[in-house]
Amino acid sequence: MSVPSQIQLAFYGDDFTGSTDALEFTCRAGAKAVLFIDTPDASVLTRFPGINVIGIAGKTRSLGPDEMEQVLTQAFNQLKQFSPKHIHYKVCSTFDSSPSTGSIGRVLDIGTAVFKGKVIPILGGTPSLGRYCVFGNLFARMGIGSNGAIYRLDRHPSMTQHPVTPAYESDLRLHIQKQTCKRLALIDMVQMQQPIGAWSKAIGDEEAVLLDAAEETQLNKIGEWLDTLADDQRPLFSIGSSAVEVALGTVWNKTEKRQAAVNWPDPGKAEPLLVVSGSCSPVTAGQIQWAKENGFKEIVLDAATICDQGLPDLVKQDVNNLLNNQKNVLVHTGTKDGGHLSAQKLGTALGEIAKQAVENCGIKRVVIAGGDTSSYAARAMQIEAVEMIAPLVTGAPLCKAYSANNAIDGLEVNFKGGQVGAPDYFGVLLEGRMMNNK
C-alpha cells in the first residue's frame, strides 16, 4: 500500500503532553494532524483521509541516552518513509533534559547520523507559551496560559526544582553541549534582523544552530528559513518546542493558502470529571489546591508504595465509587518525598485507574497531568491515537482518543504538562470553557 504523498511534517514528541502541544499548533494552522502512540504504517493512515501531519507521542524524556538512541534511530528512519519535508524532535519548551535522562544532546547526535548533510536548527523560544530565548538564554513564564511572572530558566521557581532534570543553566547552548560533543552556532536577536540569506555566515561550519525567539514575528521569519532548507529529496530535521509547528504553520498559511483554524466546536461541560496527576510542579500544586476548594474529591496515592508494591485495588474501587456518585475526582501522587521514583510505574498506575474508571463509570472526559508520567498513562489506557477537538488552554488541547477498547475509543482526553495553566485549570476542563483561543 502506498504512503500518502501529502505528509508535510512528521514530529516525534519526548512525552505525551508535549506531543499534544505540537498537535495543537499544527491544527491551528489548518493542517489535518493525528498523534499516534507508535509509528503507523500506510494502512493505518487510510483511516485518516487528508492527513498532513503525523505525530508520535514518545516517552524518551524519561529514558537514558543509550535507550533513546535505540528508540529514536528506528523511529526517525520509519518516519522518513512518509517523505515529509520536515521531521521534528519535539522537546519540552523548557528543554527538560540532562546527560543521563532525556538527553537532547544525544538526539542531536542521532539526528546528525540519520539526516546527513544538513545543519540542524534548534528553536529556543515559544512566545505563545511564555518562553523567550534571548542571546541563547531561555526565560519562562510561571504557568503556561497564565499571567505568572517570567524568570530566567536557572532561577525559575519550578524548573530549578524539577525532580529529575532541574534547570541549572539558562544558556541553551551550554545546556545542550553538556550532553554532546557538538558545538552549536547561534542566530541571536541582532542577527535575526538580517535577511535569512545572511544567516549562513553566523552558522559557519557548525552542524547545529540555536535560534533566538522572543516575538511571534520572529517565528514567521524562522519558518521561511526552515522552508528554504527543506526539499523533496531529504527531510529537514529540527529540534525544539512547538515553536517549530508555529513557524511552519505561518509558511503553510502564506504559501499554500491554507486557512488558519479560528472556529472550534464548543465541547461543553463533562461531569463528573476525572483528573489523574503525576506532576509535582508548583503550578499543578496550585491547581490541585483550587480543585479541592471547589468540590473535587481528592485521593492521594502513596507513590513510593506503588513503585515498590504496585497499585492497590482499593484505590480503583474508591475512585469508581466517587465517580458513580457524580463526584469530580482528583487522583494525584503527592509531593513524591521518596525521591526520584519511577515515571513508568506511576504513570502506568494512573493510566490503570483512568482506564477502569472509563470502563465502569461511563465518564466522558479525563485529564492526565504530568509530562514524565503521561506517556505511560496513555499506554496503560490503551490509547492508540488522538485528534484535537478544541484548544481550551494554549499548549494543552482537548482531544478525542482512538482505541481498540470500545470504552476508550471516542473518549475526550486532555494531557497537561506540569507548567501549563492558571490555578482554575481543572475547572476550565470541567466546564469545557474556551480560553486563550486565538
Short mmCIF file of C-alpha atoms in Angstrom, two decimals, residues 47-246:
data_model
loop_
_atom_site.label_atom_id
_atom_site.label_comp_id
_atom_site.label_asym_id
_atom_site.label_seq_id
_atom_site.Cartn_x
_atom_site.Cartn_y
_atom_site.Cartn_z
CA ARG A 47 -8.33 5.77 8.34
CA PHE A 48 -7.48 9.47 8.29
CA PRO A 49 -8.06 10.82 4.77
CA GLY A 50 -6.39 14.13 4.01
CA ILE A 51 -3.82 13.82 6.77
CA ASN A 52 -0.96 16.34 6.50
CA VAL A 53 0.91 15.86 9.78
CA ILE A 54 1.92 12.72 11.66
CA GLY A 55 2.89 12.94 15.31
CA ILE A 56 4.36 10.25 17.54
CA ALA A 57 3.90 10.60 21.30
CA GLY A 58 7.08 9.06 22.63
CA LYS A 59 8.48 8.61 26.13
CA THR A 60 12.14 9.47 25.54
CA ARG A 61 12.05 12.30 28.07
CA SER A 62 12.32 9.64 30.79
CA LEU A 63 14.89 7.39 29.09
CA GLY A 64 18.66 7.15 29.29
CA PRO A 65 20.76 8.12 26.25
CA ASP A 66 21.55 4.57 25.06
CA GLU A 67 17.90 3.52 25.11
CA MET A 68 17.00 6.82 23.42
CA GLU A 69 19.45 6.04 20.62
CA GLN A 70 17.88 2.65 20.00
CA VAL A 71 14.32 4.00 20.02
CA LEU A 72 14.94 7.17 18.01
CA THR A 73 17.17 5.70 15.32
CA GLN A 74 14.37 3.29 14.45
CA ALA A 75 11.64 5.93 14.74
CA PHE A 76 13.42 8.54 12.60
CA ASN A 77 14.10 6.00 9.85
CA GLN A 78 10.45 4.90 9.95
CA LEU A 79 9.25 8.50 9.67
CA LYS A 80 11.46 9.05 6.63
CA GLN A 81 9.30 6.54 4.70
CA PHE A 82 6.48 9.10 4.58
CA SER A 83 8.75 11.54 2.66
CA PRO A 84 7.82 14.60 4.70
CA LYS A 85 9.66 17.87 4.09
CA HIS A 86 10.23 18.22 7.83
CA ILE A 87 10.93 15.84 10.70
CA HIS A 88 10.89 17.45 14.13
CA TYR A 89 12.01 16.11 17.50
CA LYS A 90 9.68 17.91 19.88
CA VAL A 91 11.09 18.74 23.31
CA CYS A 92 9.56 20.43 26.31
CA SER A 93 9.52 24.21 25.94
CA THR A 94 11.85 24.43 28.96
CA PHE A 95 14.28 21.93 27.36
CA ASP A 96 13.97 19.44 30.23
CA SER A 97 16.96 17.10 29.85
CA SER A 98 20.32 16.08 31.27
CA PRO A 99 23.28 13.98 30.14
CA SER A 100 21.68 10.95 31.80
CA THR A 101 17.93 11.46 31.19
CA GLY A 102 16.11 12.67 28.07
CA SER A 103 19.38 13.91 26.57
CA ILE A 104 18.74 16.46 23.83
CA GLY A 105 22.44 16.30 23.04
CA ARG A 106 22.10 12.61 22.23
CA VAL A 107 19.13 13.45 19.98
CA LEU A 108 21.39 15.90 18.14
CA ASP A 109 23.96 13.12 17.66
CA ILE A 110 21.30 10.70 16.39
CA GLY A 111 19.82 13.31 14.05
CA THR A 112 23.22 14.08 12.60
CA ALA A 113 23.77 10.38 11.85
CA VAL A 114 20.31 9.73 10.36
CA PHE A 115 19.78 13.01 8.48
CA LYS A 116 23.21 13.58 6.99
CA GLY A 117 24.43 16.76 5.34
CA LYS A 118 22.12 19.48 6.65
CA VAL A 119 22.50 21.85 9.55
CA ILE A 120 20.11 21.02 12.39
CA PRO A 121 18.06 24.02 13.59
CA ILE A 122 17.20 24.16 17.30
CA LEU A 123 14.39 26.61 18.10
CA GLY A 124 14.79 28.06 21.57
CA GLY A 125 11.75 30.25 22.29
CA THR A 126 7.98 29.78 22.06
CA PRO A 127 6.42 33.19 22.74
CA SER A 128 2.83 31.90 22.66
CA LEU A 129 3.69 29.66 25.63
CA GLY A 130 5.59 32.33 27.54
CA ARG A 131 9.02 31.00 26.55
CA TYR A 132 11.54 33.58 25.34
CA CYS A 133 15.05 32.85 24.07
CA VAL A 134 17.31 35.92 24.06
CA PHE A 135 21.01 35.68 23.12
CA GLY A 136 20.74 31.95 23.72
CA ASN A 137 19.28 32.26 27.22
CA LEU A 138 15.81 30.90 27.93
CA PHE A 139 13.24 32.73 30.05
CA ALA A 140 9.97 31.06 31.09
CA ARG A 141 6.66 32.27 32.46
CA MET A 142 5.38 30.61 35.61
CA GLY A 143 2.36 28.74 34.27
CA ILE A 144 1.67 28.42 30.53
CA GLY A 145 -1.59 30.16 29.67
CA SER A 146 -1.47 32.20 32.88
CA ASN A 147 -0.34 35.67 33.96
CA GLY A 148 2.56 34.35 36.01
CA ALA A 149 5.92 36.10 36.36
CA ILE A 150 8.75 35.44 33.89
CA TYR A 151 12.05 34.03 35.16
CA ARG A 152 15.40 33.17 33.66
CA LEU A 153 15.37 29.39 33.46
CA ASP A 154 18.10 28.80 36.03
CA ARG A 155 16.14 30.96 38.50
CA HIS A 156 12.68 29.58 37.74
CA PRO A 157 10.90 28.57 40.97
CA SER A 158 9.55 25.39 39.40
CA MET A 159 12.13 24.32 36.83
CA THR A 160 15.04 24.65 39.24
CA GLN A 161 13.22 22.16 41.48
CA HIS A 162 12.35 19.57 38.82
CA PRO A 163 12.76 16.14 40.47
CA VAL A 164 14.59 14.56 37.52
CA THR A 165 16.11 17.30 35.34
CA PRO A 166 16.43 20.51 37.39
CA ALA A 167 17.41 23.59 35.40
CA TYR A 168 20.90 24.76 36.39
CA GLU A 169 21.77 26.56 33.14
CA SER A 170 19.73 29.09 31.15
CA ASP A 171 22.10 29.30 28.15
CA LEU A 172 20.70 26.57 25.93
CA ARG A 173 23.96 26.17 24.04
CA LEU A 174 25.82 25.37 27.25
CA HIS A 175 22.95 23.20 28.46
CA ILE A 176 22.90 21.05 25.31
CA GLN A 177 26.68 20.98 24.90
CA LYS A 178 26.92 19.23 28.28
CA GLN A 179 25.11 16.37 26.54
CA THR A 180 27.06 16.18 23.24
CA CYS A 181 30.49 16.85 21.77
CA LYS A 182 28.95 19.00 19.04
CA ARG A 183 29.09 22.78 19.22
CA LEU A 184 26.11 24.99 18.46
CA ALA A 185 26.09 28.20 16.45
CA LEU A 186 23.60 30.93 17.38
CA ILE A 187 21.31 33.19 15.38
CA ASP A 188 20.75 35.82 18.05
CA MET A 189 18.35 38.75 18.32
CA VAL A 190 20.63 41.07 16.36
CA GLN A 191 21.37 38.60 13.56
CA MET A 192 17.66 37.80 13.40
CA GLN A 193 17.13 41.27 11.93
CA GLN A 194 19.28 40.45 8.92
CA PRO A 195 17.93 38.75 5.75
CA ILE A 196 17.75 34.96 6.15
CA GLY A 197 20.26 34.61 3.30
CA ALA A 198 22.90 36.12 5.59
CA TRP A 199 22.32 33.68 8.45
CA SER A 200 24.73 31.12 7.00
CA LYS A 201 27.65 33.37 7.98
CA ALA A 202 26.69 33.06 11.64
CA ILE A 203 26.36 29.28 11.35
CA GLY A 204 29.76 28.72 9.75
CA ASP A 205 30.81 25.08 9.82
CA GLU A 206 28.76 24.06 12.86
CA GLU A 207 26.36 21.12 12.47
CA ALA A 208 23.58 22.70 14.56
CA VAL A 209 22.33 26.20 15.26
CA LEU A 210 20.22 27.61 18.08
CA LEU A 211 17.76 30.35 17.10
CA ASP A 212 16.53 33.08 19.44
CA ALA A 213 12.83 33.88 19.52
CA ALA A 214 11.06 36.38 21.74
CA GLU A 215 8.26 37.55 19.40
CA GLU A 216 5.80 35.75 17.13
CA THR A 217 7.03 37.78 14.14
CA GLN A 218 10.44 36.20 14.53
CA LEU A 219 8.89 32.75 14.16
CA ASN A 220 7.41 33.92 10.85
CA LYS A 221 10.91 34.64 9.59
CA ILE A 222 12.29 31.41 11.03
CA GLY A 223 9.53 29.49 9.25
CA GLU A 224 10.60 30.98 5.93
CA TRP A 225 14.20 29.97 6.63
CA LEU A 226 13.23 26.42 7.58
CA ASP A 227 11.28 26.11 4.35
CA THR A 228 14.28 27.19 2.28
CA LEU A 229 16.39 24.44 3.89
CA ALA A 230 13.86 21.68 3.21
CA ASP A 231 13.47 19.90 -0.11
CA ASP A 232 11.57 16.96 -1.59
CA GLN A 233 14.59 14.65 -1.58
CA ARG A 234 15.65 14.70 2.05
CA PRO A 235 13.66 15.96 5.04
CA LEU A 236 14.99 18.75 7.21
CA PHE A 237 15.48 17.56 10.79
CA SER A 238 14.94 20.08 13.59
CA ILE A 239 14.82 20.10 17.38
CA GLY A 240 12.77 22.35 19.61
CA SER A 241 9.43 23.03 21.21
CA SER A 242 6.15 23.56 19.36
CA ALA A 243 7.72 26.77 18.04
CA VAL A 244 8.68 24.59 15.07
CA GLU A 245 5.00 23.90 14.35
CA VAL A 246 4.13 27.58 14.83
#
